[in-house]
Coordinates of C-alpha atoms in Angstrom, one line a residue:
M1 CA 0.0 0.0 0.0
S2 CA 1.5 3.3 -1.1
S3 CA 1.8 6.2 1.3
K4 CA -0.9 8.9 1.0
T5 CA -1.6 12.4 2.2
I6 CA -4.9 12.3 4.1
L7 CA -6.7 15.3 5.4
I8 CA -9.3 14.4 8.1
T9 CA -11.5 17.0 9.7
G10 CA -12.6 16.8 13.3
S11 CA -9.5 14.8 14.3
T12 CA -8.7 15.9 17.8
D13 CA -11.4 13.7 19.4
G14 CA -13.1 10.4 19.0
L15 CA -13.2 8.6 15.7
G16 CA -11.1 11.3 14.0
K17 CA -8.3 11.0 16.6
A18 CA -8.4 7.2 16.6
T19 CA -8.2 7.2 12.8
V20 CA -5.2 9.6 12.9
V21 CA -3.4 7.1 15.1
K22 CA -3.9 4.2 12.6
L23 CA -3.0 6.3 9.6
L24 CA 0.3 7.5 11.1
K25 CA 1.2 4.0 12.2
D26 CA 0.6 2.9 8.6
G27 CA 3.1 5.5 7.4
H28 CA 0.7 8.0 5.8
T29 CA 1.1 11.8 5.9
V30 CA -1.9 13.1 7.9
V31 CA -3.3 16.6 8.1
M32 CA -5.5 16.9 11.2
T33 CA -7.9 19.8 11.9
G34 CA -9.3 21.1 15.2
R35 CA -11.2 24.2 16.3
D36 CA -9.1 24.9 19.4
P37 CA -5.3 25.2 18.8
K38 CA -4.7 24.3 22.5
K39 CA -6.7 21.1 22.1
T40 CA -4.9 20.3 18.9
A41 CA -1.6 20.7 20.5
S42 CA -2.7 18.5 23.4
T43 CA -3.8 15.8 20.9
V44 CA -0.3 15.9 19.3
S45 CA 1.3 15.6 22.8
W46 CA -1.0 12.7 23.5
L47 CA 0.0 10.9 20.3
E48 CA 3.7 11.3 21.1
S49 CA 3.0 10.0 24.7
Q50 CA 1.5 6.9 23.0
G51 CA 4.7 6.3 21.0
V52 CA 3.1 7.4 17.7
S53 CA 5.5 9.3 15.5
T54 CA 4.3 12.7 14.6
E55 CA 7.0 13.4 12.0
K56 CA 4.4 13.1 9.2
L57 CA 1.6 14.9 11.0
H58 CA 0.5 18.4 10.1
K59 CA -2.3 20.4 11.8
I60 CA -4.5 23.2 10.7
S61 CA -7.2 25.2 12.5
L62 CA -10.8 24.7 11.2
D63 CA -14.1 25.7 12.6
L64 CA -16.9 24.7 10.3
N65 CA -19.2 27.1 12.0
S66 CA -17.2 30.0 10.6
L67 CA -16.9 30.6 6.8
E68 CA -13.8 32.8 7.5
S69 CA -12.2 29.9 9.4
I70 CA -12.9 27.6 6.5
R71 CA -11.2 29.9 4.1
N72 CA -8.3 30.3 6.4
A73 CA -8.0 26.6 6.8
V74 CA -7.8 26.1 3.1
E75 CA -5.0 28.7 2.9
E76 CA -3.2 26.9 5.7
F77 CA -3.4 23.6 3.8
N78 CA -2.3 25.2 0.5
A79 CA 0.7 26.6 2.3
L80 CA 1.8 23.1 3.3
N81 CA 2.3 22.4 -0.4
L82 CA 1.1 18.8 -0.1
P83 CA -0.9 16.7 -2.5
L84 CA -4.5 16.0 -1.4
D85 CA -4.9 12.3 -2.0
V86 CA -7.7 11.7 0.5
L87 CA -10.2 14.1 2.2
I88 CA -12.3 12.7 5.0
N89 CA -15.1 15.0 6.0
N90 CA -15.5 13.6 9.5
A91 CA -16.4 16.7 11.6
G92 CA -20.0 17.1 12.6
V93 CA -22.3 18.0 15.5
Y94 CA -25.6 16.8 17.0
L95 CA -27.2 19.7 18.9
G96 CA -29.5 19.7 21.9
K97 CA -31.0 23.1 21.2
R98 CA -31.6 25.3 18.1
Q99 CA -28.6 27.5 17.4
F100 CA -27.2 29.6 14.6
S101 CA -23.8 30.5 13.2
P102 CA -22.8 34.2 13.4
D103 CA -22.5 34.0 9.6
T104 CA -26.1 33.1 8.7
E105 CA -29.6 32.4 10.0
R106 CA -30.7 30.9 6.7
V107 CA -29.9 27.5 8.0
E108 CA -29.7 26.2 11.6
K109 CA -26.3 25.4 13.0
T110 CA -26.5 21.6 12.6
I111 CA -27.0 22.0 8.9
L112 CA -24.5 24.8 8.7
I113 CA -21.7 22.6 10.1
N114 CA -22.6 19.2 8.9
F115 CA -23.5 20.2 5.4
V116 CA -22.9 23.8 4.3
G117 CA -19.5 24.3 6.0
T118 CA -18.4 20.8 5.0
L119 CA -19.4 21.4 1.3
Y120 CA -17.7 24.8 1.3
F121 CA -14.5 23.4 2.6
T122 CA -14.5 20.6 0.0
L123 CA -15.3 22.9 -2.9
L124 CA -12.5 25.3 -1.9
L125 CA -10.1 22.3 -1.9
E126 CA -11.3 21.1 -5.3
P127 CA -8.3 22.6 -7.2
R128 CA -6.0 20.4 -5.0
L129 CA -7.8 17.2 -6.0
H130 CA -6.1 15.1 -8.7
E131 CA -6.8 12.0 -10.7
G132 CA -7.1 9.2 -8.1
S133 CA -7.9 11.4 -5.2
R134 CA -10.8 10.4 -2.9
V135 CA -13.4 12.6 -1.1
W136 CA -15.3 10.9 1.7
F137 CA -18.3 12.3 3.5
V138 CA -19.2 10.7 6.9
T139 CA -22.9 10.4 6.9
S140 CA -25.4 8.4 9.0
S141 CA -27.9 5.6 8.2
L142 CA -30.3 7.8 10.2
H143 CA -30.7 10.0 7.1
D144 CA -33.1 7.3 6.0
P145 CA -36.5 7.5 7.8
E146 CA -37.0 3.8 7.2
V147 CA -33.9 3.0 9.4
R148 CA -34.9 2.5 13.0
G149 CA -33.1 4.2 15.9
G150 CA -31.8 7.6 16.8
G151 CA -34.9 8.7 18.7
G152 CA -36.6 12.0 18.3
K153 CA -38.8 13.1 15.4
V154 CA -38.5 12.2 11.8
M155 CA -39.0 15.3 9.6
E156 CA -38.8 15.8 5.9
L157 CA -36.2 18.2 4.5
E158 CA -38.2 21.3 3.7
L159 CA -36.5 24.1 1.9
D160 CA -38.4 26.7 3.8
N161 CA -37.6 25.2 7.2
L162 CA -33.8 24.7 7.1
D163 CA -33.6 27.4 9.8
G164 CA -36.1 25.4 12.0
S165 CA -38.5 28.3 12.2
K166 CA -41.5 26.2 11.5
A167 CA -40.4 23.2 13.5
W168 CA -37.1 22.0 15.0
D169 CA -35.9 18.8 16.7
G170 CA -32.2 18.0 17.3
S171 CA -32.5 14.4 16.1
A172 CA -34.6 15.4 13.1
F173 CA -32.2 18.1 12.0
Y174 CA -29.2 15.8 12.4
R175 CA -31.0 13.4 10.1
I176 CA -31.8 16.2 7.6
S177 CA -28.2 17.4 7.7
K178 CA -27.0 13.9 6.8
L179 CA -29.6 13.7 3.9
A180 CA -28.1 16.9 2.6
V181 CA -24.6 15.3 2.9
M182 CA -25.9 12.5 0.6
Y183 CA -27.1 15.0 -1.9
A184 CA -23.6 16.6 -1.8
T185 CA -22.0 13.2 -2.3
Y186 CA -24.0 12.3 -5.4
L187 CA -23.7 15.7 -7.0
L188 CA -20.0 16.1 -6.3
A189 CA -19.4 12.7 -7.7
E190 CA -21.0 13.8 -11.0
R191 CA -19.1 17.1 -10.9
L192 CA -15.7 15.4 -10.4
N193 CA -16.2 12.3 -12.5
S194 CA -14.3 13.8 -15.5
K195 CA -11.4 14.5 -13.2
K196 CA -11.4 10.9 -12.1
V197 CA -11.8 11.8 -8.4
L198 CA -13.7 9.2 -6.3
V199 CA -16.4 10.6 -4.1
G200 CA -18.3 8.6 -1.6
A201 CA -20.2 8.5 1.7
F202 CA -20.2 6.0 4.5
C203 CA -21.9 5.4 7.8
P204 CA -19.5 4.7 10.6
G205 CA -22.2 3.0 12.8
F206 CA -23.3 4.2 16.2
V207 CA -20.2 4.9 18.2
P208 CA -21.2 6.2 21.7
T209 CA -17.7 7.5 22.5
T210 CA -17.6 9.9 19.6
A211 CA -17.4 13.7 20.3
L212 CA -20.4 14.3 18.0
N213 CA -22.6 15.2 20.9
R214 CA -20.2 17.6 22.5
E215 CA -22.8 20.4 22.6
S216 CA -25.6 18.2 24.0
S217 CA -26.6 18.2 27.7
M218 CA -24.4 16.5 30.3
A219 CA -27.0 13.8 30.7
V220 CA -27.0 12.9 27.0
R221 CA -23.2 12.8 27.0
F222 CA -23.1 10.5 30.0
L223 CA -25.7 8.2 28.4
M224 CA -23.7 8.0 25.2
K225 CA -20.3 7.5 26.7
R226 CA -21.1 5.2 29.7
L227 CA -24.5 3.5 29.5
L228 CA -24.6 2.8 25.7
A229 CA -21.0 2.0 25.1
G230 CA -21.5 -1.8 25.5
A231 CA -24.8 -2.1 23.8
S232 CA -25.1 -4.8 21.1
F233 CA -26.2 -2.3 18.4
T234 CA -23.1 -0.1 18.8
T235 CA -19.8 0.0 17.0
S236 CA -16.5 0.2 18.8
E237 CA -14.2 3.2 18.1
D238 CA -11.5 0.8 17.2
Q239 CA -13.6 -1.0 14.6
S240 CA -15.1 2.2 13.1
S241 CA -11.7 3.9 12.8
S242 CA -10.3 0.8 11.1
D243 CA -13.2 1.2 8.6
Y244 CA -12.1 4.9 8.0
V245 CA -8.7 3.6 7.1
Y246 CA -10.2 1.1 4.7
Y247 CA -12.3 3.7 2.9
A248 CA -9.2 6.0 2.7
T249 CA -6.8 3.4 1.3
S250 CA -8.4 0.2 0.1
E251 CA -7.9 -0.6 -3.6
E252 CA -11.1 -2.6 -3.5
I253 CA -13.1 0.6 -3.8
T254 CA -13.2 1.7 -7.4
E255 CA -16.7 3.2 -8.1
T256 CA -17.5 6.8 -7.4
G257 CA -20.9 8.1 -6.1
K258 CA -21.6 5.2 -3.8
Y259 CA -22.8 4.9 -0.2
F260 CA -21.3 2.3 2.2
R261 CA -22.2 0.6 5.4
D262 CA -19.9 -2.0 7.1
R263 CA -17.5 -1.8 4.1
K264 CA -20.2 -2.8 1.7
Q265 CA -22.1 -0.7 -0.9
A266 CA -25.7 0.0 0.2
D267 CA -28.7 1.8 -0.9
S268 CA -29.2 5.2 0.7
S269 CA -32.7 6.6 1.4
K270 CA -35.2 7.1 -1.4
A271 CA -35.2 10.8 -0.8
S272 CA -31.4 11.0 -1.3
Y273 CA -31.8 10.1 -5.0
D274 CA -34.0 13.1 -5.7
L275 CA -31.1 15.2 -7.1
E276 CA -33.4 17.9 -8.4
K277 CA -34.2 18.7 -4.7
G278 CA -30.5 18.1 -4.0
K279 CA -29.5 20.8 -6.4
Q280 CA -31.8 23.2 -4.7
V281 CA -30.2 22.4 -1.3
W282 CA -26.8 22.7 -2.9
N283 CA -27.7 26.1 -4.3
I284 CA -28.8 27.3 -0.9
A285 CA -25.3 26.3 0.4
C286 CA -23.7 28.2 -2.5
D287 CA -25.8 31.3 -1.7
I288 CA -24.6 31.3 1.9
C289 CA -21.0 30.8 0.9
K290 CA -21.2 33.2 -2.0
L291 CA -20.2 30.6 -4.6
D292 CA -22.5 31.8 -7.4
D293 CA -20.4 30.2 -10.1
M294 CA -20.9 26.7 -8.6
K295 CA -24.7 26.9 -8.5
Y296 CA -26.9 24.7 -10.6
P297 CA -29.2 26.5 -13.1
T298 CA -32.7 27.0 -12.0
A299 CA -35.8 26.6 -14.1

């Protein structure tokens, strides 16, 4: 297996950090991102204390809740003068209350971070992608209303309720944000097909120890990390991070525009194949990020 340069967002905690460990041990060059420089530095110190070589580790600051931070992060990456062989869009949130980014109130913060900011970061990095590059979006099987679990309400993605003004529920908006991620996956795969860049999405399973719920209540965080960690329907951090490495490096994966669960191609939700609606959601993201030249034509 040849060494790759792999950029993974949200890599100072949970699955991201566990994946960084495995990638570095396998000899890859890794670019990790974090919102808090002190926490990022602490993560690097922890890696070194575990005997993991950080010689091929680079770090950049990235807060997907800030469009300026996203632009600055891309500039930081460009300054490293590294190839972009693999991009893993891992960072995301599950919120316990309705919130907004300082940049926009057109979409609620869950959708801003999980979809809009992630897509913006990816599109700004597009010039660095080359033939053979891979772009992965971490999604969730919960984007499909027919998949059981997750709790909370199931709501449709309504273009006039992306801000939650008509109705909001943390679980529902997490699901909606991941449906939007599926739209981004399929549309970006079409967009980058001629460049021979592989684009895909995968569900890492339910990992209670992830930092996804960092902005949820203390009770919810305790439930996730302690009470559910050993449940039969959960996936261990070790197994899931091994799957991340598989998606990043396996030569078995050759088709673009696919969704994976448990290292196998799977069907995503029926709604996720409605790419006309997907284009409308994409265009809303482009409006927020002022990427008019990347919008789809409207009827």
